[in-house]
CSV table of C-alpha atoms in Angstrom, one decimal:
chain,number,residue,atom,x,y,z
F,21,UNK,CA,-16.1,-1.7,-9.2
F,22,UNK,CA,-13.7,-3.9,-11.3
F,23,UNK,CA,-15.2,-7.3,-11.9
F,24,UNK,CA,-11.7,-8.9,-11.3
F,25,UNK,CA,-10.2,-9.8,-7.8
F,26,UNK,CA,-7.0,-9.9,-6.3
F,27,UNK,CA,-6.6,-13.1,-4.3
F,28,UNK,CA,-5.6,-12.1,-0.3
F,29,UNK,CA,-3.5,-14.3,1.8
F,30,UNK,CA,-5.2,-16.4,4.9
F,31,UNK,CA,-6.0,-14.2,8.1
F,32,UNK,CA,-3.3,-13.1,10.0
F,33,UNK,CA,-3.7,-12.4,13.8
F,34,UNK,CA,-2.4,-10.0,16.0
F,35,UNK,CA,-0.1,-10.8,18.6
F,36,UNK,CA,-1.9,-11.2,22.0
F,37,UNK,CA,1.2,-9.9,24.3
F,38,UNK,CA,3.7,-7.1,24.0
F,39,UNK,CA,6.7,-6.6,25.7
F,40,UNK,CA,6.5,-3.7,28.2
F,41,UNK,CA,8.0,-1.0,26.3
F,42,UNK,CA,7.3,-2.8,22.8
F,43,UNK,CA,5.5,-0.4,20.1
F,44,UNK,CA,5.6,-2.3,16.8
F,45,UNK,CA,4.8,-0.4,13.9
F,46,UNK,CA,2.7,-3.3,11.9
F,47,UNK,CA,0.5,-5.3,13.9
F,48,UNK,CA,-1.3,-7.9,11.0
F,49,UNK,CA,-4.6,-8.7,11.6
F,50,UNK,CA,-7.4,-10.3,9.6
F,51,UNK,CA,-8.8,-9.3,6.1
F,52,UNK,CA,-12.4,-9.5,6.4
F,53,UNK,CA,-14.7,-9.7,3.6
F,54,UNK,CA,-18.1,-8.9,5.8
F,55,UNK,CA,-20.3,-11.3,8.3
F,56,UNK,CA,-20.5,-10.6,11.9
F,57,UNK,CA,-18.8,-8.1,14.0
F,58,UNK,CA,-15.9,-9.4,16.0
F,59,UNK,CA,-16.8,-8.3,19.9
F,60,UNK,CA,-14.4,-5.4,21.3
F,61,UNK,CA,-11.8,-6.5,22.9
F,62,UNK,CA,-12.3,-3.9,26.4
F,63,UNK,CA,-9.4,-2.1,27.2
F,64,UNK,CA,-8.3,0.8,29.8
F,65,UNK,CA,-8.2,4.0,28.3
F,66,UNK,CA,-4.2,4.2,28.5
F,67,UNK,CA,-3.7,0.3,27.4
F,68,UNK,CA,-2.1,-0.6,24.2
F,69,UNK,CA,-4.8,-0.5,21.3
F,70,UNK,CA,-5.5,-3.0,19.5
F,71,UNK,CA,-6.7,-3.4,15.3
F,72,UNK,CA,-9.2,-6.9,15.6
F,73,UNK,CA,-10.0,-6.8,11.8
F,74,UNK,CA,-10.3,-4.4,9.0
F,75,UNK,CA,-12.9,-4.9,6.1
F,76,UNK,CA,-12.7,-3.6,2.8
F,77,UNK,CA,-14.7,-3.6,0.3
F,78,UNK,CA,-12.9,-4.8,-3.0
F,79,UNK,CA,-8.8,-5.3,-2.9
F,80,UNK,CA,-9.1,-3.9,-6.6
F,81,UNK,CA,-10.3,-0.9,-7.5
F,82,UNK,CA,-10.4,1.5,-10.5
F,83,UNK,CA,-10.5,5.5,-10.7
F,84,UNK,CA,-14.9,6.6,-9.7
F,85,UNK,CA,-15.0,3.4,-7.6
F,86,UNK,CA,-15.7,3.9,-3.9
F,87,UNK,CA,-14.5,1.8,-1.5
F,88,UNK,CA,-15.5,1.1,1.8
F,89,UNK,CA,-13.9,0.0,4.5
F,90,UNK,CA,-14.3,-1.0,8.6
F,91,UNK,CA,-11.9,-1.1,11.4
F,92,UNK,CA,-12.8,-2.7,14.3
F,93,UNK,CA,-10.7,-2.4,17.4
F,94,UNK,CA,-10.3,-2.4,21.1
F,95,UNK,CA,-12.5,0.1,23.0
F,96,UNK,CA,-9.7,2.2,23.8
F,97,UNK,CA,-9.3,3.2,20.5
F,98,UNK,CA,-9.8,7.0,19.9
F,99,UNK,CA,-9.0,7.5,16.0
F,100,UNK,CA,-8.2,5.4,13.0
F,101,UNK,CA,-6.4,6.4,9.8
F,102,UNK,CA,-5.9,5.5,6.6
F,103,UNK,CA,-3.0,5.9,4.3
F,104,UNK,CA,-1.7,5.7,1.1
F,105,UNK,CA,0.9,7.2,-1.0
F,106,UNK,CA,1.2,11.0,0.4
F,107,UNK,CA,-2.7,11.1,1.1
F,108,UNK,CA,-4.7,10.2,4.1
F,109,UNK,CA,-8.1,10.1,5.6
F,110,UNK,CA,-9.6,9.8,9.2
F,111,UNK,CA,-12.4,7.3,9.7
F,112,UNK,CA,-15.3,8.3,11.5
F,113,UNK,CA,-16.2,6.3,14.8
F,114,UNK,CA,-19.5,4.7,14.9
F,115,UNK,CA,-19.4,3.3,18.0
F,116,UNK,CA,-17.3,1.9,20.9
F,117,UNK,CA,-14.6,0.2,18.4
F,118,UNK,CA,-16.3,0.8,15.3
F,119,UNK,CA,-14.9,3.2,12.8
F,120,UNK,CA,-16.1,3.0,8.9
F,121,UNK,CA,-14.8,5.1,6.0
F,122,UNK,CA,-15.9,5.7,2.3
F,123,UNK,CA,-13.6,7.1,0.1
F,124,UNK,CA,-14.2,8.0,-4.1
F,125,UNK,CA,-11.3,6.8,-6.0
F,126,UNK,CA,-9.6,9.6,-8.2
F,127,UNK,CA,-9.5,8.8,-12.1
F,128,UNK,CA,-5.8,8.3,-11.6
F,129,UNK,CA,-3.4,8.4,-14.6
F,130,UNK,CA,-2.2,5.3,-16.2
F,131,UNK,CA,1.2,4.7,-14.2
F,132,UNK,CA,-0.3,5.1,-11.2
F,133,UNK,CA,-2.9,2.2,-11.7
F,134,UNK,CA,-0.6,-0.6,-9.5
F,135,UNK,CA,-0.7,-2.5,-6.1
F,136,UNK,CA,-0.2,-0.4,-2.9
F,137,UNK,CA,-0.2,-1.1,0.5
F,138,UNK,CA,-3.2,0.8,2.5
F,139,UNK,CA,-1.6,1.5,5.6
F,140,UNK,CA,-4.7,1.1,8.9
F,141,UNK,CA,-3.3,3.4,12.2
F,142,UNK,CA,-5.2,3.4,14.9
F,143,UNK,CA,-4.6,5.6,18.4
F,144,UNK,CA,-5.6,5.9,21.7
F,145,UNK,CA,-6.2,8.8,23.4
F,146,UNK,CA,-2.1,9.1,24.4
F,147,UNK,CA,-1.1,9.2,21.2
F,148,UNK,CA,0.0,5.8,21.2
F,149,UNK,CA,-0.7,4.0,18.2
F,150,UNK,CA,-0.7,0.6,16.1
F,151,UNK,CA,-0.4,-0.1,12.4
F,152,UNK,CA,-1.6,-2.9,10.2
F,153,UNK,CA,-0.7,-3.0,6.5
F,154,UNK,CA,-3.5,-4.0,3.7
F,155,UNK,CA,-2.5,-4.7,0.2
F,156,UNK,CA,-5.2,-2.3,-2.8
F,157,UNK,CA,-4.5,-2.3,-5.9
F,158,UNK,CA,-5.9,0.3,-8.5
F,159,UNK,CA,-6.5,-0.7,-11.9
C-alpha cells in the first residue's frame, strides 16, 4: 500500500433519535483505524439500523493494493454494501453486526487516480437502509 496518508477528519457520530418517518440518506459515524470492537447496539428486527463505525484499512490506496474494511452495526442489520463510482460489493457478515470486506484494487488509469467518496449502506431485513459516506483516494 502507498506509504503516504491522507489525514481524516475527527470522528463523527451518528445521530441517536430519528423522527418517526425520518430516513436520512447519510448517517456519519466514526473512522476507525482498528482497536476494540464497539458492542452492538441490540435492535428489533424491524427498527431503524444503525452503522456504529466503519474501519478501513488505508484512506489511500494505489491500483494491486487490497483494502480491507469492517462495518460494525446494530444487530438488526441484514446486509452492508459498499460503493463507489458505478461498482459495488456486498460485505460478508461475520457475526451478529459484524460484516468485513476485502477488495483488490484495479491498476486504474492515470485520470482515475483521485479522491472518492466510498459510500457504506447497510439494511435491515425491510429493506430499510442507512448510509454513511467515507472519503478513499486512489493514487
Amino acid at each position: 500500500m502507498s506509504s503516504a496518508r491522507a489525514r481524516t477528519p475527527g470522528p463523527l457520530r451518528a445521530s441517536a433519535t430519528l423522527p418517526p418517518g425520518a430516513q436520512p440518506t447519510v448517517a456519519p459515524v466514526p473512522l476507525q483505524s482498528g482497536g476494540t470492537p464497539q458492542p452492538v447496539p441490540m435492535e428489533p428486527p424491524d427498527a431503524y439500523p444503525r452503522i456504529v463505525s466503519v474501519t478501513l484499512s488505508s484512506p489511500v490506496v494505489s491500483g494491486g493494493d487490497v483494502v480491507t474494511s469492517s462495518v460494525e452495526t446494530s444487530s438488526n442489520v441484514a446486509s452492508v454494501e459498499a460503493r463507489i463510482g458505478g461498482y459495488s460489493a456486498n460485505y460478508q457478515k461475520t457475526g451478529v453486526g459484524r460484516f468485513t470486506l476485502a477488495y483488490k484494487v484495479p491498476n486504474l488509469p492515470f485520470f482515475l487516480h483521485k479522491a472518492y467518496v466510498l459510500q457504506i449502506i447497510a439494511r435491515n431485513t425491510a429493506g430499510t437502509s442507512v448510509s454513511t459516506a467515507v472519503p478513499i483516494t486512489i493514487r
